[in-house]
Amino acid sequence: MSTYSSLLKTPGVARIIAAQLTARFPFGMLSLAFLLHIEHVHHSYGAAGLVLGAMSIGQAIAGPMTSRLMGVLGMRTVLWTTLVMCALAVTAIGVFVLPIPWTMAIAFFAGLSMPPIQPAVRTIYPKMVNSRQLTPLFALDASAQEIIWIAGPVAITFVSTQIGTVQGILMSVAIMALGGFWFIASPEVGRVRIPRSRRRLGAVLARPPVLLATVVGFLLIGSCAAIEAGVVANFGEGSPFAGIVLAIWSLGSLVGGLAFGHVPIGPWATARRMFIVFVGVTISTFMLGSWWGLSLTLIVAGLGIAPALAVLFAIVSASVKFSDTAEAYGWVGTGQLIGAALGSALAGFLIDGNGPVGAFWAASVFALIGFIVPALAWRIHPDLRGRDASPIPDTEPVPVQPS
């Protein structure tokens, strides 16, 4: 804990972590808010999965592009523009009752305009701390973001079930606006300038660690999205237990991130963490009849989530130039969002056909493949033991006057 306390004493670190967590807090609420709202209005988890999938696909397409635009137009310009457009689109979904195709179109636009907070803050981090502190900072960030998934589901479940699903969506928009303003106004956002990348869009995926992080992120978040839908369906509309179980699951991830965040990152680090997730999710399929049994097994799964994400962030940072970090994180985010889209949609249809256990079957398969891929790719996984996770410096020719 002394490592984390010293990090938080570094000027600006505590503030930027708090600001970005607030700005991203709605991300832990919107999926569940839309799931509850669409199921309440249209009485179909499959329809809700399609809407969530449309939003996630929009985010996946936009991720690398908006991240790269921050190097061209500046962070604040991109963040302000996307924040306003996204808030308007999410509000429209909550206020207007529309056919599913129209709702999917608006959800797609909401995803397309989702502010690139995560790539922005992870690009800023290497400029705020020394190289020795960077890996623990990624671990602290991955752990702290679990607060979003602890408090978010509980808050949105309570408001949506006890007050109304429309009010739940509008609450998410209000927090998005407040947190977005705080983060964008932070001095660090205006101070850090991302160099314009000279490479074509997508070239950063040629780096094996970036591609590995993108694929594993896709599988990990696909598993998480299926679990979220399965937990909600298991307890039914109006039950407070769904939010409680999801919060306990996230608490397990928070504990795992803080406990294992200091462990050196070797070539098997990602595979080990994904195996923990797989074991916990698989056992959970047998615990759907008991909320406390399901909570305990999801804690096991959660112990691997934040540590796995921290490793993915670190191997990306250590493998690319600073000018490419925002785009690289954009691609990693795209992989995660495609996973969320596929996981939500697949879980929705499996729930309609097989009940809540169908969602957990999907989650278990995602997690199993998420273990197998890094296990097979251990040779291309960066070994950061004894190394720092700082980006590769950008270099360019320096003109020299002839003597």
GROMACS .gro file of N, CA, C and O in nm, residues 323-394:
model
  288
  323SER      N    1   0.373   0.894  -2.939
  323SER     CA    2   0.278   0.950  -3.035
  323SER      C    3   0.172   0.848  -3.076
  323SER      O    4   0.066   0.886  -3.129
  324ASP      N    5   0.198   0.720  -3.053
  324ASP     CA    6   0.103   0.615  -3.092
  324ASP      C    7   0.024   0.560  -2.973
  324ASP      O    8  -0.061   0.472  -2.993
  325THR      N    9   0.051   0.609  -2.850
  325THR     CA   10  -0.014   0.549  -2.735
  325THR      C   11  -0.166   0.568  -2.736
  325THR      O   12  -0.241   0.475  -2.706
  326ALA      N   13  -0.213   0.688  -2.770
  326ALA     CA   14  -0.357   0.712  -2.768
  326ALA      C   15  -0.429   0.622  -2.867
  326ALA      O   16  -0.531   0.561  -2.835
  327GLU      N   17  -0.372   0.610  -2.990
  327GLU     CA   18  -0.435   0.522  -3.088
  327GLU      C   19  -0.429   0.376  -3.044
  327GLU      O   20  -0.526   0.300  -3.061
  328ALA      N   21  -0.315   0.336  -2.985
  328ALA     CA   22  -0.302   0.197  -2.939
  328ALA      C   23  -0.408   0.165  -2.834
  328ALA      O   24  -0.474   0.060  -2.840
  329TYR      N   25  -0.426   0.256  -2.739
  329TYR     CA   26  -0.529   0.234  -2.637
  329TYR      C   27  -0.669   0.241  -2.698
  329TYR      O   28  -0.762   0.177  -2.650
  330GLY      N   29  -0.682   0.320  -2.804
  330GLY     CA   30  -0.809   0.323  -2.875
  330GLY      C   31  -0.843   0.188  -2.936
  330GLY      O   32  -0.957   0.142  -2.928
  331TRP      N   33  -0.742   0.121  -2.994
  331TRP     CA   34  -0.765  -0.012  -3.051
  331TRP      C   35  -0.795  -0.115  -2.942
  331TRP      O   36  -0.880  -0.203  -2.960
  332VAL      N   37  -0.723  -0.105  -2.830
  332VAL     CA   38  -0.751  -0.195  -2.718
  332VAL      C   39  -0.895  -0.175  -2.670
  332VAL      O   40  -0.968  -0.270  -2.643
  333GLY      N   41  -0.935  -0.047  -2.661
  333GLY     CA   42  -1.072  -0.018  -2.623
  333GLY      C   43  -1.172  -0.070  -2.724
  333GLY      O   44  -1.280  -0.119  -2.687
  334THR      N   45  -1.136  -0.062  -2.852
  334THR     CA   46  -1.223  -0.116  -2.956
  334THR      C   47  -1.243  -0.266  -2.940
  334THR      O   48  -1.354  -0.318  -2.951
  335GLY      N   49  -1.134  -0.337  -2.912
  335GLY     CA   50  -1.145  -0.480  -2.888
  335GLY      C   51  -1.238  -0.510  -2.772
  335GLY      O   52  -1.323  -0.600  -2.779
  336GLN      N   53  -1.224  -0.434  -2.665
  336GLN     CA   54  -1.310  -0.454  -2.548
  336GLN      C   55  -1.455  -0.426  -2.580
  336GLN      O   56  -1.546  -0.497  -2.534
  337LEU      N   57  -1.479  -0.324  -2.658
  337LEU     CA   58  -1.617  -0.284  -2.688
  337LEU      C   59  -1.684  -0.381  -2.786
  337LEU      O   60  -1.804  -0.407  -2.775
  338ILE      N   61  -1.607  -0.435  -2.881
  338ILE     CA   62  -1.663  -0.539  -2.967
  338ILE      C   63  -1.697  -0.661  -2.882
  338ILE      O   64  -1.800  -0.726  -2.901
  339GLY      N   65  -1.611  -0.690  -2.785
  339GLY     CA   66  -1.640  -0.799  -2.693
  339GLY      C   67  -1.767  -0.773  -2.613
  339GLY      O   68  -1.849  -0.863  -2.595
  340ALA      N   69  -1.784  -0.649  -2.568
  340ALA     CA   70  -1.905  -0.613  -2.494
  340ALA      C   71  -2.028  -0.627  -2.582
  340ALA      O   72  -2.133  -0.676  -2.538
  341ALA      N   73  -2.015  -0.584  -2.709
  341ALA     CA   74  -2.128  -0.594  -2.801
  341ALA      C   75  -2.166  -0.740  -2.826
  341ALA      O   76  -2.283  -0.779  -2.816
  342LEU      N   77  -2.066  -0.821  -2.858
  342LEU     CA   78  -2.093  -0.962  -2.886
  342LEU      C   79  -2.140  -1.035  -2.761
  342LEU      O   80  -2.234  -1.115  -2.766
  343GLY      N   81  -2.075  -1.005  -2.648
  343GLY     CA   82  -2.113  -1.070  -2.523
  343GLY      C   83  -2.255  -1.037  -2.482
  343GLY      O   84  -2.332  -1.125  -2.442
  344SER      N   85  -2.294  -0.909  -2.493
  344SER     CA   86  -2.429  -0.867  -2.456
  344SER      C   87  -2.534  -0.928  -2.549
  344SER      O   88  -2.636  -0.980  -2.504
  345ALA      N   89  -2.507  -0.919  -2.681
  345ALA     CA   90  -2.604  -0.972  -2.778
  345ALA      C   91  -2.619  -1.123  -2.766
  345ALA      O   92  -2.731  -1.176  -2.762
  346LEU      N   93  -2.507  -1.195  -2.756
  346LEU     CA   94  -2.512  -1.340  -2.745
  346LEU      C   95  -2.581  -1.383  -2.616
  346LEU      O   96  -2.665  -1.474  -2.615
  347ALA      N   97  -2.547  -1.314  -2.507
  347ALA     CA   98  -2.610  -1.347  -2.378
  347ALA      C   99  -2.760  -1.322  -2.383
  347ALA      O  100  -2.839  -1.401  -2.330
  348GLY      N  101  -2.802  -1.212  -2.447
  348GLY     CA  102  -2.944  -1.180  -2.455
  348GLY      C  103  -3.023  -1.289  -2.524
  348GLY      O  104  -3.128  -1.332  -2.475
  349PHE      N  105  -2.971  -1.339  -2.636
  349PHE     CA  106  -3.043  -1.444  -2.710
  349PHE      C  107  -3.037  -1.578  -2.636
  349PHE      O  108  -3.135  -1.654  -2.637
  350LEU      N  109  -2.925  -1.607  -2.570
  350LEU     CA  110  -2.916  -1.732  -2.494
  350LEU      C  111  -3.008  -1.729  -2.371
  350LEU      O  112  -3.064  -1.832  -2.332
  351ILE      N  113  -3.025  -1.610  -2.312
  351ILE     CA  114  -3.118  -1.597  -2.200
  351ILE      C  115  -3.261  -1.622  -2.247
  351ILE      O  116  -3.338  -1.694  -2.182
  352ASP      N  117  -3.298  -1.563  -2.361
  352ASP     CA  118  -3.433  -1.584  -2.414
  352ASP      C  119  -3.459  -1.731  -2.445
  352ASP      O  120  -3.572  -1.780  -2.431
  353GLY      N  121  -3.355  -1.802  -2.487
  353GLY     CA  122  -3.374  -1.942  -2.527
  353GLY      C  123  -3.349  -2.044  -2.418
  353GLY      O  124  -3.411  -2.151  -2.417
  354ASN      N  125  -3.257  -2.013  -2.324
  354ASN     CA  126  -3.216  -2.113  -2.224
  354ASN      C  127  -3.224  -2.066  -2.080
  354ASN      O  128  -3.192  -2.142  -1.989
  355GLY      N  129  -3.262  -1.940  -2.060
  355GLY     CA  130  -3.263  -1.887  -1.925
  355GLY      C  131  -3.129  -1.825  -1.890
  355GLY      O  132  -3.034  -1.825  -1.971
  356PRO      N  133  -3.114  -1.772  -1.768
  356PRO     CA  134  -2.992  -1.701  -1.728
  356PRO      C  135  -2.864  -1.784  -1.742
  356PRO      O  136  -2.758  -1.728  -1.768
  357VAL      N  137  -2.874  -1.917  -1.726
  357VAL     CA  138  -2.753  -1.998  -1.735
  357VAL      C  139  -2.687  -1.987  -1.872
  357VAL      O  140  -2.564  -2.002  -1.885
  358GLY      N  141  -2.766  -1.958  -1.977
  358GLY     CA  142  -2.709  -1.943  -2.110
  358GLY      C  143  -2.605  -1.833  -2.116
  358GLY      O  144  -2.502  -1.845  -2.184
  359ALA      N  145  -2.631  -1.724  -2.045
  359ALA     CA  146  -2.535  -1.614  -2.042
  359ALA      C  147  -2.404  -1.657  -1.976
  359ALA      O  148  -2.295  -1.618  -2.019
  360PHE      N  149  -2.413  -1.738  -1.873
  360PHE     CA  150  -2.293  -1.784  -1.804
  360PHE      C  151  -2.216  -1.887  -1.888
  360PHE      O  152  -2.093  -1.894  -1.877
  361TRP      N  153  -2.287  -1.965  -1.970
  361TRP     CA  154  -2.216  -2.051  -2.064
  361TRP      C  155  -2.130  -1.967  -2.158
  361TRP      O  156  -2.013  -1.999  -2.181
  362ALA      N  157  -2.190  -1.861  -2.211
  362ALA     CA  158  -2.116  -1.773  -2.303
  362ALA      C  159  -1.996  -1.710  -2.232
  362ALA      O  160  -1.885  -1.704  -2.287
  363ALA      N  161  -2.017  -1.663  -2.109
  363ALA     CA  162  -1.909  -1.599  -2.033
  363ALA      C  163  -1.794  -1.695  -2.009
  363ALA      O  164  -1.675  -1.658  -2.018
  364SER      N  165  -1.825  -1.820  -1.979
  364SER     CA  166  -1.722  -1.920  -1.953
  364SER      C  167  -1.640  -1.950  -2.078
  364SER      O  168  -1.516  -1.962  -2.071
  365VAL      N  169  -1.706  -1.957  -2.194
  365VAL     CA  170  -1.633  -1.983  -2.319
  365VAL      C  171  -1.542  -1.865  -2.353
  365VAL      O  172  -1.426  -1.885  -2.393
  366PHE      N  173  -1.592  -1.743  -2.339
  366PHE     CA  174  -1.508  -1.625  -2.361
  366PHE      C  175  -1.383  -1.629  -2.273
  366PHE      O  176  -1.271  -1.604  -2.319
  367ALA      N  177  -1.402  -1.659  -2.144
  367ALA     CA  178  -1.290  -1.660  -2.051
  367ALA      C  179  -1.191  -1.771  -2.082
  367ALA      O  180  -1.069  -1.753  -2.069
  368LEU      N  181  -1.241  -1.889  -2.124
  368LEU     CA  182  -1.152  -1.999  -2.159
  368LEU      C  183  -1.062  -1.963  -2.277
  368LEU      O  184  -0.941  -1.984  -2.273
  369ILE      N  185  -1.122  -1.906  -2.382
  369ILE     CA  186  -1.041  -1.864  -2.497
  369ILE      C  187  -0.947  -1.752  -2.457
  369ILE      O  188  -0.833  -1.744  -2.505
  370GLY      N  189  -0.994  -1.665  -2.364
  370GLY     CA  190  -0.909  -1.557  -2.315
  370GLY      C  191  -0.789  -1.608  -2.239
  370GLY      O  192  -0.688  -1.536  -2.226
  371PHE      N  193  -0.795  -1.728  -2.184
  371PHE     CA  194  -0.678  -1.792  -2.122
  371PHE      C  195  -0.590  -1.860  -2.225
  371PHE      O  196  -0.467  -1.849  -2.222
  372ILE      N  197  -0.652  -1.928  -2.320
  372ILE     CA  198  -0.576  -2.006  -2.419
  372ILE      C  199  -0.490  -1.915  -2.507
  372ILE      O  200  -0.373  -1.946  -2.535
  373VAL      N  201  -0.546  -1.801  -2.551
  373VAL     CA  202  -0.474  -1.713  -2.645
  373VAL      C  203  -0.341  -1.664  -2.586
  373VAL      O  204  -0.235  -1.682  -2.648
  374PRO      N  205  -0.338  -1.600  -2.467
  374PRO     CA  206  -0.208  -1.556  -2.415
  374PRO      C  207  -0.117  -1.671  -2.374
  374PRO      O  208   0.005  -1.656  -2.374
  375ALA      N  209  -0.177  -1.787  -2.340
  375ALA     CA  210  -0.094  -1.903  -2.308
  375ALA      C  211  -0.017  -1.949  -2.431
  375ALA      O  212   0.103  -1.984  -2.424
  376LEU      N  213  -0.083  -1.949  -2.546
  376LEU     CA  214  -0.017  -1.988  -2.671
  376LEU      C  215   0.079  -1.880  -2.721
  376LEU      O  216   0.176  -1.909  -2.791
  377ALA      N  217   0.050  -1.753  -2.685
  377ALA     CA  218   0.128  -1.640  -2.737
  377ALA      C  219   0.230  -1.588  -2.636
  377ALA      O  220   0.273  -1.473  -2.645
  378TRP      N  221   0.272  -1.672  -2.542
  378TRP     CA  222   0.360  -1.623  -2.436
  378TRP      C  223   0.494  -1.572  -2.489
  378TRP      O  224   0.558  -1.485  -2.428
  379ARG      N  225   0.536  -1.624  -2.604
  379ARG     CA  226   0.665  -1.582  -2.659
  379ARG      C  227   0.664  -1.437  -2.707
  379ARG      O  228   0.769  -1.372  -2.712
  380ILE      N  229   0.546  -1.385  -2.747
  380ILE     CA  230   0.540  -1.246  -2.793
  380ILE      C  231   0.493  -1.152  -2.683
  380ILE      O  232   0.482  -1.031  -2.705
  381HIS      N  233   0.466  -1.207  -2.566
  381HIS     CA  234   0.422  -1.126  -2.452
  381HIS      C  235   0.544  -1.058  -2.391
  381HIS      O  236   0.640  -1.124  -2.353
  382PRO      N  237   0.545  -0.924  -2.380
  382PRO     CA  238   0.662  -0.856  -2.323
  382PRO      C  239   0.693  -0.903  -2.181
  382PRO      O  240   0.602  -0.927  -2.101
  383ASP      N  241   0.820  -0.918  -2.153
  383ASP     CA  242   0.867  -0.952  -2.019
  383ASP      C  243   0.915  -0.822  -1.954
  383ASP      O  244   1.022  -0.769  -1.989
  384LEU      N  245   0.834  -0.768  -1.862
  384LEU     CA  246   0.866  -0.639  -1.801
  384LEU      C  247   0.933  -0.653  -1.665
  384LEU      O  248   0.944  -0.556  -1.591
  385ARG      N  249   0.976  -0.773  -1.631
  385ARG     CA  250   1.048  -0.791  -1.505
  385ARG      C  251   1.182  -0.718  -1.512
  385ARG      O  252   1.264  -0.746  -1.598
  386GLY      N  253   1.200  -0.623  -1.425
  386GLY     CA  254   1.322  -0.543  -1.427
  386GLY      C  255   1.320  -0.429  -1.526
  386GLY      O  256   1.420  -0.358  -1.543
  387ARG      N  257   1.207  -0.410  -1.597
  387ARG     CA  258   1.191  -0.301  -1.692
  387ARG      C  259   1.074  -0.213  -1.651
  387ARG      O  260   0.989  -0.253  -1.573
  388ASP      N  261   1.072  -0.090  -1.704
  388ASP     CA  262   0.956  -0.005  -1.679
  388ASP      C  263   0.864  -0.010  -1.800
  388ASP      O  264   0.900  -0.061  -1.906
  389ALA      N  265   0.742   0.044  -1.782
  389ALA     CA  266   0.641   0.037  -1.887
  389ALA      C  267   0.626   0.168  -1.963
  389ALA      O  268   0.524   0.192  -2.026
  390SER      N  269   0.729   0.252  -1.960
  390SER     CA  270   0.720   0.380  -2.030
  390SER      C  271   0.717   0.360  -2.181
  390SER      O  272   0.780   0.268  -2.233
  391PRO      N  273   0.643   0.448  -2.253
  391PRO     CA  274   0.641   0.439  -2.399
  391PRO      C  275   0.779   0.463  -2.459
  391PRO      O  276   0.865   0.528  -2.397
  392ILE      N  277   0.800   0.413  -2.580
  392ILE     CA  278   0.924   0.437  -2.652
  392ILE      C  279   0.928   0.585  -2.692
  392ILE      O  280   0.831   0.637  -2.748
  393PRO      N  281   1.038   0.658  -2.663
  393PRO     CA  282   1.043   0.801  -2.698
  393PRO      C  283   1.033   0.823  -2.848
  393PRO      O  284   1.084   0.745  -2.927
  394ASP      N  285   0.965   0.932  -2.886
  394ASP     CA  286   0.961   0.971  -3.026
  394ASP      C  287   1.092   1.040  -3.061
  394ASP      O  288   1.140   1.127  -2.987
   0.00000   0.00000   0.00000
